mmCIF file of C-alpha atoms in Angstrom:
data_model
loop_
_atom_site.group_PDB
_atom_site.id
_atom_site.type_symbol
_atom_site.label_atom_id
_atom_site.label_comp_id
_atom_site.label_asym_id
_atom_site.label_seq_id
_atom_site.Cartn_x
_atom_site.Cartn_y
_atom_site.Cartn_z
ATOM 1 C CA UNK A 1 -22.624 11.644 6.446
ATOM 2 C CA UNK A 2 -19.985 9.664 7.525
ATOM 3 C CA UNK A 3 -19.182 6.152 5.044
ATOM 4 C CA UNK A 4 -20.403 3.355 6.663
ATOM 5 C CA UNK A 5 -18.665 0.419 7.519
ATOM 6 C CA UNK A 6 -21.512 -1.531 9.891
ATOM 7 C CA UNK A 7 -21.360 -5.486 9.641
ATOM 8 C CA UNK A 8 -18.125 -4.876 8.166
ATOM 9 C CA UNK A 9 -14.589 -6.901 9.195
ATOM 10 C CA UNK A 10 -11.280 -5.156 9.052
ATOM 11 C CA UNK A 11 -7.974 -6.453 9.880
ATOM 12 C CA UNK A 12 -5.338 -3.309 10.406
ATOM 13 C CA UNK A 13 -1.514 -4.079 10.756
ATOM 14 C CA UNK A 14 0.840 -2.413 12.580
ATOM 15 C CA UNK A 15 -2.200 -0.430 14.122
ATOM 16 C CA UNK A 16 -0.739 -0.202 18.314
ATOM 17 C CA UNK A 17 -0.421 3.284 16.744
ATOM 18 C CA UNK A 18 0.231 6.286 14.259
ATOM 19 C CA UNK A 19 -1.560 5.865 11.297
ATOM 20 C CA UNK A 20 -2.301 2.458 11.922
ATOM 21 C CA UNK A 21 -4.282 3.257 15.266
ATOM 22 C CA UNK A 22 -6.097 6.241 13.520
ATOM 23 C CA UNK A 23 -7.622 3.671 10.556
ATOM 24 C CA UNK A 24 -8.617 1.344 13.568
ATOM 25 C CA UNK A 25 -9.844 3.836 15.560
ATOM 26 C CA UNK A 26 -11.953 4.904 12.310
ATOM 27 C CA UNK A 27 -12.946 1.842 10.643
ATOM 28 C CA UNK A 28 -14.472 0.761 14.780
ATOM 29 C CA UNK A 29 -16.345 4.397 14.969
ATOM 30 C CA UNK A 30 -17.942 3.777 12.127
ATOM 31 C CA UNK A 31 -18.947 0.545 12.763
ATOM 32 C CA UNK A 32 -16.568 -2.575 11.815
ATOM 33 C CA UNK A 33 -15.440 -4.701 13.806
ATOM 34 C CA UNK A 34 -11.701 -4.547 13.913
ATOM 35 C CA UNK A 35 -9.139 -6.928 14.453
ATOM 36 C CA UNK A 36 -5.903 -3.988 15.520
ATOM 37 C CA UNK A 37 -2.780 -6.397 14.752
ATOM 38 C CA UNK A 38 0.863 -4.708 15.972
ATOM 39 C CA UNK A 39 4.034 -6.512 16.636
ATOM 40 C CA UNK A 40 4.852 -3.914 19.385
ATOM 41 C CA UNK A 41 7.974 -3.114 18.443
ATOM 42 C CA UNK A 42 10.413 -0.614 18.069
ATOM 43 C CA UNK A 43 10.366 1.869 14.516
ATOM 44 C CA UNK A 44 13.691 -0.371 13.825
ATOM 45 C CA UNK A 45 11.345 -3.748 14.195
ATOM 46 C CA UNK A 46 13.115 -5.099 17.598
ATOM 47 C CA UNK A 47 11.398 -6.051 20.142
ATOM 48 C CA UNK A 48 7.453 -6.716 20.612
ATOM 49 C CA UNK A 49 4.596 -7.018 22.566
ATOM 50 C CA UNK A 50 1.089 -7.138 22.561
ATOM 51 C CA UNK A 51 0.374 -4.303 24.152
ATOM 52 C CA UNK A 52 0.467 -1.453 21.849
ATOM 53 C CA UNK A 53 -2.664 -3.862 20.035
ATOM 54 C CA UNK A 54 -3.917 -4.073 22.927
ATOM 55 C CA UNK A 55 -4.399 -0.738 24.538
ATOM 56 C CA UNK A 56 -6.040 0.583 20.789
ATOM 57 C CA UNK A 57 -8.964 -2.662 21.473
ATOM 58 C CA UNK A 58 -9.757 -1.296 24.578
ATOM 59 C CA UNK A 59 -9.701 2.501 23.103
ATOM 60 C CA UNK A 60 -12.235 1.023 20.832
ATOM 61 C CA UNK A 61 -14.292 -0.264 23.393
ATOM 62 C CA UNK A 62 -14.305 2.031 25.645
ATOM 63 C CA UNK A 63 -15.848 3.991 22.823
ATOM 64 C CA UNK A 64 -18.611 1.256 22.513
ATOM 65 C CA UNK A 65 -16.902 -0.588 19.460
ATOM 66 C CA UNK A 66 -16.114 -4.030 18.781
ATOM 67 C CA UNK A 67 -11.975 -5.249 18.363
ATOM 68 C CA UNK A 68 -9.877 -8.123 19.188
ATOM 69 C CA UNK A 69 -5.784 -7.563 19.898
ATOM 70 C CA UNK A 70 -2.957 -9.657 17.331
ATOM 71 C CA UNK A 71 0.390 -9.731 18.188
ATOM 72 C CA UNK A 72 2.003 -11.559 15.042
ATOM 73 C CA UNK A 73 4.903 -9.961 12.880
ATOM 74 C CA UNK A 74 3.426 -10.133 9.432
ATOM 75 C CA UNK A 75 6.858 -11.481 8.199
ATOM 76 C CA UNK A 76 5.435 -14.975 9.820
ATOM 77 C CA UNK A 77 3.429 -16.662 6.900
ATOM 78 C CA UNK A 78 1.991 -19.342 9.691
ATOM 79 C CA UNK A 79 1.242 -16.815 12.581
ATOM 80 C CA UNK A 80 -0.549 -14.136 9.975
ATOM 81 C CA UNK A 81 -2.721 -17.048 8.846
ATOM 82 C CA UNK A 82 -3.721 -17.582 12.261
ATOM 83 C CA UNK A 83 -4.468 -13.925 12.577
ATOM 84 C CA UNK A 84 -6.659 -13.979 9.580
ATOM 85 C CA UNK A 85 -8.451 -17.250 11.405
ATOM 86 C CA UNK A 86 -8.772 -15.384 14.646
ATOM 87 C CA UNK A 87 -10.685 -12.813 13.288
ATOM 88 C CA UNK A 88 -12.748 -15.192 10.597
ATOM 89 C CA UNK A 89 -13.363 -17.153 13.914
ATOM 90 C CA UNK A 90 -14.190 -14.213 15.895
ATOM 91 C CA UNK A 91 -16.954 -12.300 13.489
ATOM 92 C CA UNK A 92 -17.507 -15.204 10.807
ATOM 93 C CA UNK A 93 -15.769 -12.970 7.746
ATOM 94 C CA UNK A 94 -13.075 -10.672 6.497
ATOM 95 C CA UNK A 95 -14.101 -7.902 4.443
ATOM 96 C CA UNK A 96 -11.008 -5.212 4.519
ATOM 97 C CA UNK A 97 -7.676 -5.466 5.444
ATOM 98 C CA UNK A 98 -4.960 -2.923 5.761
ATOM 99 C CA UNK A 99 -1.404 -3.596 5.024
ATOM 100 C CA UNK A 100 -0.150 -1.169 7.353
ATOM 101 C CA UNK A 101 2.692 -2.511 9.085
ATOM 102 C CA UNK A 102 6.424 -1.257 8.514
ATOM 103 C CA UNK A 103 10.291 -0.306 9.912
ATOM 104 C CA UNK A 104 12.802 2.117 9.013
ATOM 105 C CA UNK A 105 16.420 1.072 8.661
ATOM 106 C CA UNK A 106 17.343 4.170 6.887
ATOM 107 C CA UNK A 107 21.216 4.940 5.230
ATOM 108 C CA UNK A 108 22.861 5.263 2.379
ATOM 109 C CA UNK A 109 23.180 2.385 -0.360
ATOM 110 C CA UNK A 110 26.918 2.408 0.155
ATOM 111 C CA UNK A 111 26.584 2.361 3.891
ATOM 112 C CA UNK A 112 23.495 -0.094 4.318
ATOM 113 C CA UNK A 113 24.072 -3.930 5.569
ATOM 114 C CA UNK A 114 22.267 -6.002 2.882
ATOM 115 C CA UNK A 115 20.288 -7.545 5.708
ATOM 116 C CA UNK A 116 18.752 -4.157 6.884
ATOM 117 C CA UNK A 117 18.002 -4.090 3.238
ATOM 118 C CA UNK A 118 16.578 -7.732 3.155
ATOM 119 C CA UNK A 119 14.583 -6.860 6.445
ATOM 120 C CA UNK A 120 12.701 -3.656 5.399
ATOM 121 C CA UNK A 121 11.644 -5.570 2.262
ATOM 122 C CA UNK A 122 10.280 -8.478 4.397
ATOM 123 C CA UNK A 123 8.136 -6.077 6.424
ATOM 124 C CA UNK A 124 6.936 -3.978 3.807
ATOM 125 C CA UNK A 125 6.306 -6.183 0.958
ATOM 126 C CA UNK A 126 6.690 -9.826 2.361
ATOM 127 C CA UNK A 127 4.526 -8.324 4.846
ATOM 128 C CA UNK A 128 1.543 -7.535 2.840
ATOM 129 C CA UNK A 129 2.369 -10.392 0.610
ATOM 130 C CA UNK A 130 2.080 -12.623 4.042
ATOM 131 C CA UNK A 131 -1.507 -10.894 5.321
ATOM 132 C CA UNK A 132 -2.991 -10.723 1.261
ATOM 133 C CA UNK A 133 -2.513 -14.189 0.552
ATOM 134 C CA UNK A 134 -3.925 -15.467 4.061
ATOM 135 C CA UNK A 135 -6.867 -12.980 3.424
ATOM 136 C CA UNK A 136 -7.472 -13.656 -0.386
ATOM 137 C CA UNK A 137 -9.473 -17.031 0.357
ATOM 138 C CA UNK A 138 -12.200 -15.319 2.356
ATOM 139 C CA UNK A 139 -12.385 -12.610 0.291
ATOM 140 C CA UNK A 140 -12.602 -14.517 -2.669
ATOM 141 C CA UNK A 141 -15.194 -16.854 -1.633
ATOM 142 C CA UNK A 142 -17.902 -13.925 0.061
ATOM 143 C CA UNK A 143 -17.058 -12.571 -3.414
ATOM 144 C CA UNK A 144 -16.171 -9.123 -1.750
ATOM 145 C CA UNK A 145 -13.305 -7.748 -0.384
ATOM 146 C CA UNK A 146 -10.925 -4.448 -0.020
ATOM 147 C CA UNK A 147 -7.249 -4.665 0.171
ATOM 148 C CA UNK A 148 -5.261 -1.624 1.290
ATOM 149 C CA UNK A 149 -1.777 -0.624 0.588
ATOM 150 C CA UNK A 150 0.668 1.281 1.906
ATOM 151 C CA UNK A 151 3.234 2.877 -0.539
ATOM 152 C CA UNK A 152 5.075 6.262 -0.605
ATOM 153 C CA UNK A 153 6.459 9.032 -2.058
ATOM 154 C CA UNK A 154 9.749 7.876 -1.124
ATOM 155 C CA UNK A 155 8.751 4.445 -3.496
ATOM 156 C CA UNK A 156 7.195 6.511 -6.395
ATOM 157 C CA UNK A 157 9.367 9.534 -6.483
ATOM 158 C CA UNK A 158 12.601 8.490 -4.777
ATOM 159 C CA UNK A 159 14.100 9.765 -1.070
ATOM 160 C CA UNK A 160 17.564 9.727 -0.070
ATOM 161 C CA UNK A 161 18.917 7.521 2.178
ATOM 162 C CA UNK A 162 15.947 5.182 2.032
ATOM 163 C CA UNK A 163 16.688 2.923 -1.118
ATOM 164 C CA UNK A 164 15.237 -0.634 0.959
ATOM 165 C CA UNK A 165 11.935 1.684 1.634
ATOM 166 C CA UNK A 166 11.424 3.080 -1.445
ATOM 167 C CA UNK A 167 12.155 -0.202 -3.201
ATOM 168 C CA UNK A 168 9.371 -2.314 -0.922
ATOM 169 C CA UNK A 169 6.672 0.666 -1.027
ATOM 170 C CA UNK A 170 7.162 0.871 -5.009
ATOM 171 C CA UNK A 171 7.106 -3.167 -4.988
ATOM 172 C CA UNK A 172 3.695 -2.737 -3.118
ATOM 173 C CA UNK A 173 2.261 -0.920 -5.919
ATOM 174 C CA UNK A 174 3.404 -3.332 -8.588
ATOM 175 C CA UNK A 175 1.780 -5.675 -6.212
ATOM 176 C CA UNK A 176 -1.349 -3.622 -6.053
ATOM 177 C CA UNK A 177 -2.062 -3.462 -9.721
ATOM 178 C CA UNK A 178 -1.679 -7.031 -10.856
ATOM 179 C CA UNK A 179 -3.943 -8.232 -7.500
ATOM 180 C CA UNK A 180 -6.666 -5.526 -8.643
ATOM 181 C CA UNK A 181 -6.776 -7.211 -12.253
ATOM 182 C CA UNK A 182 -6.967 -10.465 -10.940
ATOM 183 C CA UNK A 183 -9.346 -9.798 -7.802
ATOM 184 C CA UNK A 184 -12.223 -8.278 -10.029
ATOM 185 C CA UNK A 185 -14.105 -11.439 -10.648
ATOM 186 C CA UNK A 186 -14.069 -12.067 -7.029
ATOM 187 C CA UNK A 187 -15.386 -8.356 -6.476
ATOM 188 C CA UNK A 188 -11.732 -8.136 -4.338
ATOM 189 C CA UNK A 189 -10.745 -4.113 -4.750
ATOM 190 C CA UNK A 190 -7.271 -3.562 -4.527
ATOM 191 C CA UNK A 191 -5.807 0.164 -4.120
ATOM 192 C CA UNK A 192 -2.659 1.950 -2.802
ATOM 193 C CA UNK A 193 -2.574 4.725 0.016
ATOM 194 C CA UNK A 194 0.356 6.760 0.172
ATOM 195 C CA UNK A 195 0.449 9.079 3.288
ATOM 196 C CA UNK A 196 2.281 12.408 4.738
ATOM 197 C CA UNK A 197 2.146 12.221 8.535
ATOM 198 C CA UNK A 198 3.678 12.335 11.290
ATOM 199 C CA UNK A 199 4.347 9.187 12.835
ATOM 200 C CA UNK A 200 7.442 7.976 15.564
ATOM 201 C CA UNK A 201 8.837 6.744 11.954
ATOM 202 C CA UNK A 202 9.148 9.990 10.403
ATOM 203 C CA UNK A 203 8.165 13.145 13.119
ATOM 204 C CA UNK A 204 11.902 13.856 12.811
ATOM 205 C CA UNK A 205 11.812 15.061 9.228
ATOM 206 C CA UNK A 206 8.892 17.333 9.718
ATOM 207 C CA UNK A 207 9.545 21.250 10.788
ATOM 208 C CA UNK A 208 7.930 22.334 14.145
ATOM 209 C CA UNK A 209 5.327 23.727 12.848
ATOM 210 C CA UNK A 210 4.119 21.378 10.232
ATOM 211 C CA UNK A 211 3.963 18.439 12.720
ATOM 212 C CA UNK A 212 0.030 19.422 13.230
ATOM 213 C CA UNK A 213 -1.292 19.750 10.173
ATOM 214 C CA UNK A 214 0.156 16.313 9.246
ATOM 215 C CA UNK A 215 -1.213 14.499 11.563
ATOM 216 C CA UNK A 216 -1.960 10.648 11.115
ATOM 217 C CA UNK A 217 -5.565 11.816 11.294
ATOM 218 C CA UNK A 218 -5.345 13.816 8.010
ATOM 219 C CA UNK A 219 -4.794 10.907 6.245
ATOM 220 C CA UNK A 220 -7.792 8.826 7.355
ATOM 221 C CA UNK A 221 -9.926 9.593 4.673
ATOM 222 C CA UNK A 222 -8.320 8.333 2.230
ATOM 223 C CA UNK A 223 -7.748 4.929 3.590
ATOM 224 C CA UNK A 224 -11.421 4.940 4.405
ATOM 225 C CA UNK A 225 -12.645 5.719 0.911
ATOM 226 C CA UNK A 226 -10.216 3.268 -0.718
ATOM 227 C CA UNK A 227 -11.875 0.588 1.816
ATOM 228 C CA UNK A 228 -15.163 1.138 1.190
ATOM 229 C CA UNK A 229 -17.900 -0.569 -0.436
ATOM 230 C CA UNK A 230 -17.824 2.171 -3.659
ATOM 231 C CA UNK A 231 -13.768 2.091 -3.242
ATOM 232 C CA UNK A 232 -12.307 2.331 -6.948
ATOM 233 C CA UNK A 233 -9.750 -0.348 -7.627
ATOM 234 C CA UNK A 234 -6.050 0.199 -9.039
ATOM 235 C CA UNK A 235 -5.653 3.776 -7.559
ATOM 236 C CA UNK A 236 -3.362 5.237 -5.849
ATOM 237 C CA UNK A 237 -4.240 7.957 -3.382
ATOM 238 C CA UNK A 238 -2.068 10.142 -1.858
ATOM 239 C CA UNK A 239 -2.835 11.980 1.466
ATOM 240 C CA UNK A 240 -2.034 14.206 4.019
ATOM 241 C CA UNK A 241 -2.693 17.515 5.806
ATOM 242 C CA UNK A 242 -6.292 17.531 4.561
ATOM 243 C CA UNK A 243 -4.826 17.240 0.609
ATOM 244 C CA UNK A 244 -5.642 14.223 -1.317
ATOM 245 C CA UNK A 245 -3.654 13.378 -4.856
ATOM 246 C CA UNK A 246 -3.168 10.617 -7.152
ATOM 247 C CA UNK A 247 -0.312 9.415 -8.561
ATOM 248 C CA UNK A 248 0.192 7.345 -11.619
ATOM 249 C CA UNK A 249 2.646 5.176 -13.863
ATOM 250 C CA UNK A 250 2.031 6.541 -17.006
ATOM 251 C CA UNK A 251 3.483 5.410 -20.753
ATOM 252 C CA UNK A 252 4.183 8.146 -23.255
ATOM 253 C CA UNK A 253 3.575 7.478 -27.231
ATOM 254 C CA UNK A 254 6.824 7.227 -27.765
ATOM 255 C CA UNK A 255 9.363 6.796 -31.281
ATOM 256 C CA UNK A 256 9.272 4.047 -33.760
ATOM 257 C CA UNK A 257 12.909 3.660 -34.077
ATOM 258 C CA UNK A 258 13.860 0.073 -35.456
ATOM 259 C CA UNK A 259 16.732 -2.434 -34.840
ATOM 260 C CA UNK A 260 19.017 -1.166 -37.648
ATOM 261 C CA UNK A 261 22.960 -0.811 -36.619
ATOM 262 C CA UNK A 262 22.215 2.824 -36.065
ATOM 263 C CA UNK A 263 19.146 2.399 -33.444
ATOM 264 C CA UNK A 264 21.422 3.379 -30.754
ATOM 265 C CA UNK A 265 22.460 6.828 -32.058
ATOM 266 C CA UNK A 266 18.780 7.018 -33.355
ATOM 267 C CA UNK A 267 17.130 6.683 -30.268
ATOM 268 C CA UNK A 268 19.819 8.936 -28.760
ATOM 269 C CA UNK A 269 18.759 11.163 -31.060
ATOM 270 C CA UNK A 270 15.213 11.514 -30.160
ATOM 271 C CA UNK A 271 15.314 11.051 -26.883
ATOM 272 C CA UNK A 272 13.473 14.117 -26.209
ATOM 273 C CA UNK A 273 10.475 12.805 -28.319
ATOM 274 C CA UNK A 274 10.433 9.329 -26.483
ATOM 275 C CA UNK A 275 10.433 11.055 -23.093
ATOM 276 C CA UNK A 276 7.886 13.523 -24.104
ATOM 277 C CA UNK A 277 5.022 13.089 -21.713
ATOM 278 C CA UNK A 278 1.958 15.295 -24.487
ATOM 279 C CA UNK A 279 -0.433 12.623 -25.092
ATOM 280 C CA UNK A 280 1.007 9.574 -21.956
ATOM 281 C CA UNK A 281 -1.506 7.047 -21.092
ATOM 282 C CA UNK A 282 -2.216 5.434 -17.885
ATOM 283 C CA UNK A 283 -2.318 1.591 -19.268
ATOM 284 C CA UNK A 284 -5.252 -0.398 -18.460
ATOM 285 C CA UNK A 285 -2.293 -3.751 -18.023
ATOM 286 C CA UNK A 286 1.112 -4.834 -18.548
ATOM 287 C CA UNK A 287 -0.114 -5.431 -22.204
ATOM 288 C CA UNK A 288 -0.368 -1.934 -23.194
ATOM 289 C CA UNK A 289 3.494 -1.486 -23.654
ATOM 290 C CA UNK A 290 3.647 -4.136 -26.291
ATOM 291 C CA UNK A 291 0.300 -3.254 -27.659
ATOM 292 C CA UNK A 292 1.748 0.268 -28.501
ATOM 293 C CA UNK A 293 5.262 -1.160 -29.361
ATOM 294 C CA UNK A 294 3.444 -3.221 -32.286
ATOM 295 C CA UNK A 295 1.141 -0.579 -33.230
ATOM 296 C CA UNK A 296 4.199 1.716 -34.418
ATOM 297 C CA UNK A 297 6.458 -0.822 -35.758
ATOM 298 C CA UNK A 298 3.654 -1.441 -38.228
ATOM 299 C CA UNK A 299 4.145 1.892 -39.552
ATOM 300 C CA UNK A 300 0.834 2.998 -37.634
ATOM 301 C CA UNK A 301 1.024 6.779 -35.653
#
């Protein structure tokens, strides 16, 4: 059986298409009613129009679902409130939203204009920064709600040529774990998806005959268990060509060492035994570092 999303509101950035018009497509087939927001422009963020938005709404109802077209760029604070309002207005509720939206303004760090740095962050992170806060309210006071992420591999592990991405989509899970500690009370579930698939933004990086098996499709799942009603909270889920992962930010037990005159050469020393991974946690908060940091320097192993 399919999950069920009926009587369920979803707002879906940058969703005119790619993986953004799969999770509307989705989240409408199985019932929600979804507001399909997309700035309409290019993979570089010129331009825009609404209708990329507005040719997935009538996808979705030509299919018999219910949807409502958004043009805004979620680096507008004022016009992604409105968004949030049109779609409160519209079905009386928000229950999940999905920070989809994004550009690519790849090059080297030596080569990149600090404003094509500045911009990627504003879309990525600013973005979803913009669309959670306008959303929080709602979600907050129905005392449910399901926030959705997008990251990367190219935040958590690194890519080259992409250090503005891979700073906002690492940002994004920083984001992600502090909103998921702080959204419990209000039942407000707050996970990262981090996708392989081929979208206009990356189909040049994928061999010929990958570019099927990683379609956005694949990754549709995922997104759909992490905005469910059972979705876990503080995950991150990786997806694509039918695999799912998770990744983690782990802390090993690491090396009492002391601040002695000789801590430098010490630590230098056991580097090896500080980096060692036998016996790394995945910390429940912030906390856990100095938690464990205190633990040792009180002589405790």
């Amino acid at each position: 059986m399919a999950l069920d999303f009926s009587g369920r509101v979803a707002i879906v950035t940058g969703a005119g298409g790619g993986l953004g018009r799969e999770h509307a497509l989705a989240l409408a087939a199985r019932g929600a009613k979804v507001l399909v927001n997309d700035l309409g422009g290019a993979v570089d963020g010129s331009g825009g129009s609404v209708g990329a938005a507005q040719r997935v709404v009538d996808e979705i109802r030509a299919a018999g679902g219910e949807a409502i077209a958004n043009g805004a760029s979620v680096t507008d604070f004022e016009a992604v409130q409105a968004m949030v309002q049109q779609a409160v207005d519209a079905w009386g509720r928000l229950d999940i939203l999905v920070n989809n939206a994004g550009i690519l303004r790849d090059k080297t760090f030596a080569k990149m204009d600090i404003a094509d740095f500045r911009l990627v962050l504003d879309v990525h992170l600013m973005g979803a920064v913009h669309c959670t806060k306008a959303a929080w309210p709602h979600m907050a006071g129905a005392k449910y709600g399901r926030v959705v992420m997008t990251t990367s591999s190219s935040g958590l592990y690194g890519n080259f040529g992409q250090s503005n991405y891979g700073a906002a989509k690492l940002a994004l899970v920083g984001l992600m774990q502090t909103l998921a500690l702080e959204g419990e009370k209000h039942g407000i579930r707050v996970n990262c998806l981090a996708p392989t698939a081929t979208t206009r933004m990356t189909e040049h990086l994928f061999p010929a005959e990958m570019l099927a098996a990683f379609a956005p499709r694949s990754v549709v799942p995922a997104m759909l268990v992490l905005a469910s009603e059972d979705a876990p909270t503080r995950t991150v889920l990786c997806a694509g060509a039918g695999t799912f992962e998770a990744a983690h930010i782990t802390l090993t037990p690491g090396a009492f060492v002391g601040t002695g005159p000789d801590a430098d050469s010490q630590l230098a020393a056991r580097l090896s035994q500080v980096l060692d991974r036998a016996g790394e946690i995945v910390p429940g908060s912030g906390a856990a570092q100095g938690a464990n940091e205190w633990r040792l320097a009180q002589g405790q192993r």
